[in-house]
Structure formats: structure tokens, C-alpha cells
């Protein structure tokens, strides 16, 4: 995999390995969302999936996530337009919109530390589903 593949290739030209590498591992897509019944507006919460490791911001059982969490979604090239709820910092969304990766992205820096330092991950900002109580009490704006 060449270092700057995301600058040279369209999303549909990327290999599966390159596609997976685009994910910065911020954990924002693993936060539960609510749809306002009155306005149909989607809102984000800081309520994390039980499988999310809230320190590393990675799934603790990535290989089995779909069987363990039936609502877990696989982000794919062909359905990317359906995932309007992806955070504005998501590499899949940014590249689909013709934008570049942020300076803190692990593909640019070589590690996740710049992302965490820039406050772009969910580290230290979330609560697991089992401890959250009423999700409406956990609505946030920073993950959108």
C-alpha cells in the first residue's frame, strides 16, 4: 500500500486494505444516534456501543461485531451515500465530498496519537450503553 493512495485513487478504486486504512479509528461512528420524533432530525449521543474500547477507540471484538451487535453497520463504498450520519471528520465522508484528510489523520501522522491529542476521538467523552440511562440525557453536538 503506497503512502498517499487516498490522494491518487477514487474511493471505488481502492483495495479493501486501503478502504479499511481510511478509518481513523476515532470511534464516533460507534456512538448511538437518536431521531427526533417531531422533526425527524438525527442527533448524536455520547452513548457508546458496549464493544467500543473507550481508551483505544477501537472495537473490542471487530471480527464478530455484526453477530454481537445486530445494529452494527459495515461502511461500504456502494452504500456510502446512505451514511449521512458519519461525522464531518470521517475520511470516507471527506474523500467522497472531494476534501482532503485532516492533518491529524493517522494516515498522515503515522499514529493515532495526534488524533487523540487534537480531541478528535471519543476518548474520555463517552459512556457505555449499560451505564448511560436515558439516551436523551446524552445528546451531543461534537460528534456530528
Short mmCIF file of N, CA and C in Angstrom, two decimals:
data_model
loop_
_atom_site.label_atom_id
_atom_site.label_comp_id
_atom_site.label_asym_id
_atom_site.label_seq_id
_atom_site.Cartn_x
_atom_site.Cartn_y
_atom_site.Cartn_z
N UNK A 1 0.85 -1.17 0.00
CA UNK A 1 0.00 0.00 0.00
C UNK A 1 0.90 1.24 0.00
N UNK A 2 0.76 2.07 -1.00
CA UNK A 2 1.57 3.28 -1.08
C UNK A 2 1.02 4.34 -0.13
N UNK A 3 1.91 5.12 0.42
CA UNK A 3 1.60 6.06 1.49
C UNK A 3 0.48 7.05 1.16
N UNK A 4 0.39 7.51 -0.04
CA UNK A 4 -0.58 8.56 -0.36
C UNK A 4 -1.71 8.06 -1.27
N UNK A 5 -2.08 6.81 -1.15
CA UNK A 5 -3.09 6.22 -2.03
C UNK A 5 -4.39 7.03 -2.04
N UNK A 6 -4.77 7.61 -0.91
CA UNK A 6 -6.03 8.36 -0.81
C UNK A 6 -6.01 9.64 -1.65
N UNK A 7 -4.81 10.10 -2.03
CA UNK A 7 -4.70 11.29 -2.86
C UNK A 7 -4.72 10.94 -4.34
N UNK A 8 -4.38 9.71 -4.66
CA UNK A 8 -4.27 9.29 -6.05
C UNK A 8 -5.46 8.48 -6.56
N UNK A 9 -6.21 7.89 -5.66
CA UNK A 9 -7.29 6.99 -6.07
C UNK A 9 -8.66 7.51 -5.62
N UNK A 10 -9.66 7.19 -6.45
CA UNK A 10 -11.04 7.42 -6.03
C UNK A 10 -11.42 6.31 -5.06
N UNK A 11 -12.44 6.52 -4.28
CA UNK A 11 -12.88 5.52 -3.31
C UNK A 11 -13.17 4.17 -3.97
N UNK A 12 -13.79 4.21 -5.14
CA UNK A 12 -14.14 2.96 -5.82
C UNK A 12 -12.94 2.25 -6.45
N UNK A 13 -11.79 2.89 -6.47
CA UNK A 13 -10.57 2.28 -6.99
C UNK A 13 -9.70 1.65 -5.90
N UNK A 14 -10.04 1.90 -4.67
CA UNK A 14 -9.22 1.43 -3.55
C UNK A 14 -9.42 -0.06 -3.28
N UNK A 15 -8.35 -0.69 -2.86
CA UNK A 15 -8.43 -2.09 -2.44
C UNK A 15 -9.14 -2.14 -1.09
N UNK A 16 -9.54 -3.32 -0.68
CA UNK A 16 -10.18 -3.46 0.63
C UNK A 16 -9.24 -3.01 1.75
N UNK A 17 -7.96 -3.32 1.61
CA UNK A 17 -6.97 -2.91 2.61
C UNK A 17 -6.88 -1.39 2.69
N UNK A 18 -6.87 -0.73 1.54
CA UNK A 18 -6.81 0.74 1.52
C UNK A 18 -8.09 1.34 2.10
N UNK A 19 -9.22 0.76 1.74
CA UNK A 19 -10.51 1.23 2.26
C UNK A 19 -10.52 1.18 3.79
N UNK A 20 -10.12 0.05 4.35
CA UNK A 20 -10.08 -0.11 5.81
C UNK A 20 -9.10 0.87 6.45
N UNK A 21 -7.99 1.13 5.78
CA UNK A 21 -6.97 2.04 6.32
C UNK A 21 -7.48 3.48 6.42
N UNK A 22 -8.50 3.82 5.66
CA UNK A 22 -9.04 5.18 5.72
C UNK A 22 -9.66 5.50 7.07
N UNK A 23 -10.17 4.48 7.74
CA UNK A 23 -10.80 4.71 9.04
C UNK A 23 -9.76 5.22 10.02
N UNK A 24 -10.03 6.37 10.62
CA UNK A 24 -9.06 6.95 11.57
C UNK A 24 -9.16 6.30 12.95
N UNK A 25 -10.22 5.53 13.19
CA UNK A 25 -10.37 4.87 14.49
C UNK A 25 -10.81 5.81 15.60
N UNK A 26 -11.53 6.87 15.25
CA UNK A 26 -11.96 7.85 16.26
C UNK A 26 -13.05 7.32 17.18
N UNK A 27 -13.84 6.36 16.71
CA UNK A 27 -14.92 5.79 17.50
C UNK A 27 -16.24 6.54 17.39
N UNK A 28 -16.29 7.64 16.68
CA UNK A 28 -17.53 8.43 16.60
C UNK A 28 -18.67 7.67 15.94
N UNK A 29 -18.37 6.81 14.99
CA UNK A 29 -19.44 6.07 14.34
C UNK A 29 -20.01 4.99 15.25
N UNK A 30 -19.33 4.70 16.35
CA UNK A 30 -19.80 3.70 17.32
C UNK A 30 -20.65 4.31 18.42
N UNK A 31 -20.99 5.57 18.26
CA UNK A 31 -21.88 6.24 19.21
C UNK A 31 -23.31 6.09 18.73
N UNK A 32 -24.22 5.90 19.65
CA UNK A 32 -25.62 5.74 19.31
C UNK A 32 -26.22 7.08 18.90
N UNK A 33 -27.16 7.00 17.97
CA UNK A 33 -27.83 8.17 17.46
C UNK A 33 -29.32 8.04 17.74
N UNK A 34 -30.00 9.17 17.81
CA UNK A 34 -31.45 9.22 18.01
C UNK A 34 -32.07 10.04 16.88
N UNK A 35 -33.30 9.73 16.57
CA UNK A 35 -34.03 10.53 15.61
C UNK A 35 -35.16 11.22 16.35
N UNK A 36 -35.19 12.54 16.30
CA UNK A 36 -36.22 13.33 16.96
C UNK A 36 -37.56 13.00 16.31
N UNK A 37 -38.52 12.56 17.11
CA UNK A 37 -39.82 12.14 16.58
C UNK A 37 -40.59 13.28 15.94
N UNK A 38 -40.39 14.49 16.42
CA UNK A 38 -41.13 15.64 15.88
C UNK A 38 -40.51 16.18 14.60
N UNK A 39 -39.19 16.31 14.60
CA UNK A 39 -38.51 16.95 13.46
C UNK A 39 -37.85 15.95 12.51
N UNK A 40 -37.73 14.69 12.93
CA UNK A 40 -37.03 13.64 12.19
C UNK A 40 -35.53 13.95 12.04
N UNK A 41 -35.04 14.90 12.84
CA UNK A 41 -33.63 15.25 12.84
C UNK A 41 -32.84 14.17 13.59
N UNK A 42 -31.73 13.79 13.01
CA UNK A 42 -30.85 12.82 13.66
C UNK A 42 -29.92 13.58 14.60
N UNK A 43 -29.81 13.08 15.83
CA UNK A 43 -28.90 13.68 16.81
C UNK A 43 -27.95 12.60 17.32
N UNK A 44 -26.76 13.03 17.67
CA UNK A 44 -25.75 12.12 18.19
C UNK A 44 -25.78 12.12 19.72
N UNK A 45 -25.40 11.00 20.29
CA UNK A 45 -25.27 10.92 21.74
C UNK A 45 -23.83 10.52 22.07
N UNK A 46 -23.47 10.64 23.32
CA UNK A 46 -22.15 10.16 23.73
C UNK A 46 -22.26 8.76 24.34
N UNK A 47 -23.31 8.05 23.96
CA UNK A 47 -23.55 6.68 24.43
C UNK A 47 -22.89 5.72 23.44
N UNK A 48 -21.86 5.04 23.93
CA UNK A 48 -21.05 4.17 23.07
C UNK A 48 -21.55 2.73 23.08
N UNK A 49 -21.36 2.08 21.97
CA UNK A 49 -21.61 0.65 21.85
C UNK A 49 -20.81 -0.08 22.94
N UNK A 50 -21.36 -1.12 23.47
CA UNK A 50 -20.69 -1.88 24.53
C UNK A 50 -19.35 -2.46 24.07
N UNK A 51 -19.19 -2.69 22.77
CA UNK A 51 -17.94 -3.27 22.27
C UNK A 51 -16.82 -2.25 22.09
N UNK A 52 -17.15 -0.97 22.20
CA UNK A 52 -16.13 0.06 21.99
C UNK A 52 -15.18 0.16 23.19
N UNK A 53 -13.91 0.01 22.93
CA UNK A 53 -12.90 0.25 23.96
C UNK A 53 -12.76 1.77 24.01
N UNK A 54 -13.16 2.36 25.12
CA UNK A 54 -13.23 3.82 25.19
C UNK A 54 -11.87 4.49 25.35
N UNK A 55 -10.82 3.72 25.55
CA UNK A 55 -9.48 4.31 25.60
C UNK A 55 -8.82 4.25 24.22
N UNK A 56 -8.83 3.07 23.60
CA UNK A 56 -8.20 2.94 22.28
C UNK A 56 -9.12 3.43 21.17
N UNK A 57 -10.42 3.50 21.46
CA UNK A 57 -11.45 3.89 20.50
C UNK A 57 -11.62 2.86 19.39
N UNK A 58 -11.27 1.63 19.67
CA UNK A 58 -11.41 0.53 18.71
C UNK A 58 -12.44 -0.47 19.21
N UNK A 59 -13.01 -1.21 18.31
CA UNK A 59 -13.96 -2.25 18.66
C UNK A 59 -13.21 -3.38 19.36
N UNK A 60 -13.75 -3.83 20.47
CA UNK A 60 -13.08 -4.89 21.24
C UNK A 60 -13.30 -6.28 20.64
N UNK A 61 -14.21 -6.38 19.67
CA UNK A 61 -14.45 -7.67 19.00
C UNK A 61 -14.81 -7.42 17.54
N UNK A 62 -13.92 -6.75 16.84
CA UNK A 62 -14.16 -6.31 15.46
C UNK A 62 -14.58 -7.46 14.55
N UNK A 63 -13.94 -8.61 14.67
CA UNK A 63 -14.23 -9.74 13.79
C UNK A 63 -15.65 -10.27 13.97
N UNK A 64 -16.20 -10.15 15.17
CA UNK A 64 -17.52 -10.70 15.46
C UNK A 64 -18.57 -9.63 15.73
N UNK A 65 -18.28 -8.38 15.39
CA UNK A 65 -19.16 -7.27 15.77
C UNK A 65 -20.57 -7.40 15.20
N UNK A 66 -20.71 -7.92 14.00
CA UNK A 66 -22.04 -8.00 13.40
C UNK A 66 -22.93 -9.04 14.07
N UNK A 67 -22.35 -10.11 14.55
CA UNK A 67 -23.15 -11.12 15.25
C UNK A 67 -23.44 -10.69 16.69
N UNK A 68 -22.54 -9.93 17.28
CA UNK A 68 -22.74 -9.49 18.67
C UNK A 68 -23.59 -8.23 18.79
N UNK A 69 -23.54 -7.40 17.77
CA UNK A 69 -24.31 -6.14 17.76
C UNK A 69 -25.09 -6.07 16.45
N UNK A 70 -26.32 -6.57 16.45
CA UNK A 70 -27.11 -6.63 15.21
C UNK A 70 -27.26 -5.30 14.49
N UNK A 71 -27.23 -4.17 15.21
CA UNK A 71 -27.38 -2.86 14.57
C UNK A 71 -26.07 -2.30 14.01
N UNK A 72 -24.97 -3.00 14.22
CA UNK A 72 -23.68 -2.53 13.71
C UNK A 72 -23.72 -2.53 12.19
N UNK A 73 -23.22 -1.47 11.60
CA UNK A 73 -23.23 -1.34 10.14
C UNK A 73 -21.82 -1.40 9.57
N UNK A 74 -21.70 -2.05 8.43
CA UNK A 74 -20.43 -2.06 7.72
C UNK A 74 -20.45 -0.91 6.72
N UNK A 75 -19.49 -0.02 6.83
CA UNK A 75 -19.40 1.12 5.91
C UNK A 75 -18.80 0.61 4.61
N UNK A 76 -19.58 0.67 3.54
CA UNK A 76 -19.13 0.17 2.24
C UNK A 76 -19.21 1.27 1.19
N UNK A 77 -18.43 1.10 0.15
CA UNK A 77 -18.38 2.09 -0.92
C UNK A 77 -19.75 2.28 -1.57
N UNK A 78 -20.46 1.18 -1.82
CA UNK A 78 -21.71 1.25 -2.56
C UNK A 78 -22.87 1.86 -1.76
N UNK A 79 -22.74 1.92 -0.44
CA UNK A 79 -23.81 2.49 0.39
C UNK A 79 -23.38 3.77 1.10
N UNK A 80 -22.26 4.32 0.70
CA UNK A 80 -21.70 5.48 1.39
C UNK A 80 -22.69 6.64 1.48
N UNK A 81 -23.49 6.86 0.47
CA UNK A 81 -24.45 7.97 0.49
C UNK A 81 -25.52 7.78 1.55
N UNK A 82 -25.77 6.54 1.97
CA UNK A 82 -26.78 6.27 3.00
C UNK A 82 -26.27 6.64 4.39
N UNK A 83 -24.99 6.80 4.53
CA UNK A 83 -24.40 7.05 5.84
C UNK A 83 -24.18 8.55 6.07
N UNK A 84 -25.25 9.31 5.89
CA UNK A 84 -25.19 10.76 6.06
C UNK A 84 -24.83 11.16 7.49
N UNK A 85 -24.98 10.22 8.41
CA UNK A 85 -24.72 10.47 9.82
C UNK A 85 -23.24 10.35 10.20
N UNK A 86 -22.42 9.94 9.24
CA UNK A 86 -20.98 9.87 9.55
C UNK A 86 -20.48 11.25 9.96
N UNK A 87 -19.56 11.29 10.91
CA UNK A 87 -19.06 12.60 11.36
C UNK A 87 -18.39 13.38 10.23
N UNK A 88 -18.41 14.68 10.35
CA UNK A 88 -17.83 15.54 9.31
C UNK A 88 -16.32 15.33 9.17
N UNK A 89 -15.70 14.71 10.17
CA UNK A 89 -14.26 14.45 10.13
C UNK A 89 -13.92 13.07 9.56
N UNK A 90 -14.94 12.27 9.24
CA UNK A 90 -14.72 10.91 8.75
C UNK A 90 -14.05 10.92 7.37
N UNK A 91 -13.00 10.14 7.22
CA UNK A 91 -12.26 10.09 5.96
C UNK A 91 -13.13 9.63 4.81
N UNK A 92 -14.02 8.68 5.04
CA UNK A 92 -14.90 8.22 3.97
C UNK A 92 -15.76 9.38 3.47
N UNK A 93 -16.31 10.11 4.39
CA UNK A 93 -17.16 11.25 4.04
C UNK A 93 -16.34 12.37 3.38
N UNK A 94 -15.21 12.71 3.99
CA UNK A 94 -14.38 13.78 3.45
C UNK A 94 -13.96 13.50 2.00
N UNK A 95 -13.45 12.29 1.75
CA UNK A 95 -12.99 11.96 0.41
C UNK A 95 -14.15 11.90 -0.58
N UNK A 96 -15.31 11.39 -0.14
CA UNK A 96 -16.49 11.36 -1.01
C UNK A 96 -16.93 12.77 -1.39
N UNK A 97 -16.69 13.73 -0.49
CA UNK A 97 -17.05 15.13 -0.74
C UNK A 97 -15.94 15.89 -1.46
N UNK A 98 -14.87 15.20 -1.85
CA UNK A 98 -13.77 15.83 -2.57
C UNK A 98 -12.82 16.62 -1.69
N UNK A 99 -12.86 16.38 -0.40
CA UNK A 99 -11.99 17.08 0.55
C UNK A 99 -10.79 16.21 0.89
N UNK A 100 -9.83 16.79 1.59
CA UNK A 100 -8.62 16.05 1.97
C UNK A 100 -8.71 15.58 3.42
N UNK A 101 -7.81 14.68 3.76
CA UNK A 101 -7.75 14.19 5.13
C UNK A 101 -7.18 15.28 6.04
N UNK A 102 -7.68 15.37 7.28
CA UNK A 102 -7.16 16.38 8.20
C UNK A 102 -5.71 16.08 8.60
N UNK A 103 -5.02 17.09 9.05
CA UNK A 103 -3.60 16.95 9.38
C UNK A 103 -3.36 15.95 10.49
N UNK A 104 -4.34 15.71 11.37
CA UNK A 104 -4.18 14.77 12.48
C UNK A 104 -4.49 13.33 12.11
N UNK A 105 -4.97 13.07 10.90
CA UNK A 105 -5.37 11.71 10.50
C UNK A 105 -4.18 10.75 10.60
N UNK A 106 -4.40 9.54 11.13
CA UNK A 106 -3.30 8.57 11.27
C UNK A 106 -2.57 8.24 9.96
N UNK A 107 -3.23 8.33 8.81
CA UNK A 107 -2.52 8.09 7.55
C UNK A 107 -1.50 9.20 7.27
N UNK A 108 -1.74 10.37 7.78
CA UNK A 108 -0.81 11.49 7.61
C UNK A 108 0.28 11.49 8.68
N UNK A 109 -0.09 11.13 9.91
CA UNK A 109 0.86 11.23 11.03
C UNK A 109 1.58 9.93 11.36
N UNK A 110 0.99 8.80 10.95
CA UNK A 110 1.60 7.51 11.24
C UNK A 110 1.13 6.88 12.54
N UNK A 111 0.29 7.59 13.30
CA UNK A 111 -0.24 7.01 14.54
C UNK A 111 -1.53 7.73 14.93
N UNK A 112 -2.24 7.17 15.89
CA UNK A 112 -3.49 7.77 16.36
C UNK A 112 -3.26 8.85 17.41
N UNK A 113 -2.05 9.02 17.88
CA UNK A 113 -1.81 9.95 18.98
C UNK A 113 -2.18 11.40 18.62
N UNK A 114 -1.91 11.83 17.40
CA UNK A 114 -2.26 13.20 17.00
C UNK A 114 -3.78 13.39 16.99
N UNK A 115 -4.51 12.36 16.60
CA UNK A 115 -5.96 12.42 16.58
C UNK A 115 -6.50 12.58 18.00
N UNK A 116 -5.98 11.77 18.92
CA UNK A 116 -6.41 11.88 20.31
C UNK A 116 -6.03 13.25 20.89
N UNK A 117 -4.81 13.69 20.61
CA UNK A 117 -4.34 14.98 21.13
C UNK A 117 -5.18 16.14 20.60
N UNK A 118 -5.64 16.01 19.35
CA UNK A 118 -6.47 17.06 18.74
C UNK A 118 -7.92 16.99 19.23
N UNK A 119 -8.24 16.02 20.07
CA UNK A 119 -9.59 15.88 20.59
C UNK A 119 -10.59 15.35 19.58
N UNK A 120 -10.09 14.66 18.56
CA UNK A 120 -10.97 14.18 17.50
C UNK A 120 -11.50 12.78 17.72
N UNK A 121 -11.11 12.12 18.79
CA UNK A 121 -11.63 10.79 19.09
C UNK A 121 -12.63 10.89 20.24
N UNK A 122 -13.25 9.76 20.56
CA UNK A 122 -14.23 9.73 21.65
C UNK A 122 -13.58 9.49 23.00
N UNK A 123 -12.28 9.33 23.02
CA UNK A 123 -11.56 9.06 24.28
C UNK A 123 -11.92 10.08 25.36
N UNK A 124 -12.36 9.56 26.50
CA UNK A 124 -12.69 10.40 27.65
C UNK A 124 -13.99 11.18 27.53
N UNK A 125 -14.80 10.90 26.51
CA UNK A 125 -16.00 11.70 26.28
C UNK A 125 -17.29 10.88 26.26
N UNK A 126 -17.20 9.58 26.48
CA UNK A 126 -18.36 8.73 26.27
C UNK A 126 -18.67 7.85 27.46
N UNK A 127 -19.86 7.28 27.42
CA UNK A 127 -20.31 6.32 28.43
C UNK A 127 -20.88 5.11 27.69
N UNK A 128 -20.67 3.92 28.22
CA UNK A 128 -21.22 2.72 27.58
C UNK A 128 -22.73 2.65 27.77
N UNK A 129 -23.38 1.95 26.86
CA UNK A 129 -24.83 1.79 26.88
C UNK A 129 -25.36 1.31 28.23
N UNK A 130 -24.66 0.38 28.84
CA UNK A 130 -25.13 -0.22 30.09
C UNK A 130 -25.14 0.77 31.26
N UNK A 131 -24.41 1.87 31.14
CA UNK A 131 -24.32 2.85 32.22
C UNK A 131 -24.98 4.18 31.89
N UNK A 132 -25.54 4.29 30.71
CA UNK A 132 -26.00 5.59 30.23
C UNK A 132 -27.34 6.05 30.79
N UNK A 133 -28.22 5.15 31.08
CA UNK A 133 -29.57 5.58 31.45
C UNK A 133 -30.30 6.07 30.23
N UNK A 134 -31.04 7.17 30.36
CA UNK A 134 -31.83 7.72 29.27
C UNK A 134 -30.90 8.38 28.24
N UNK A 135 -30.90 7.87 27.03
CA UNK A 135 -30.02 8.39 25.99
C UNK A 135 -30.30 9.85 25.67
N UNK A 136 -31.52 10.29 25.87
CA UNK A 136 -31.86 11.69 25.60
C UNK A 136 -31.09 12.65 26.51
N UNK A 137 -30.59 12.14 27.62
CA UNK A 137 -29.77 12.95 28.52
C UNK A 137 -28.32 13.05 28.04
N UNK A 138 -28.01 12.40 26.94
CA UNK A 138 -26.63 12.32 26.45
C UNK A 138 -26.45 12.89 25.04
N UNK A 139 -27.34 13.76 24.62
CA UNK A 139 -27.25 14.34 23.28
C UNK A 139 -26.05 15.30 23.23
N UNK A 140 -25.30 15.18 22.14
CA UNK A 140 -24.08 15.98 21.96
C UNK A 140 -24.06 16.61 20.57
N UNK A 141 -23.18 17.56 20.38
CA UNK A 141 -23.01 18.17 19.05
C UNK A 141 -21.61 17.95 18.50
N UNK A 142 -20.68 17.53 19.32
CA UNK A 142 -19.28 17.43 18.89
C UNK A 142 -18.97 16.24 17.98
N UNK A 143 -19.87 15.30 17.83
CA UNK A 143 -19.55 14.11 17.02
C UNK A 143 -20.11 14.17 15.62
N UNK A 144 -20.85 15.21 15.30
CA UNK A 144 -21.52 15.28 14.01
C UNK A 144 -20.68 15.75 12.87
#
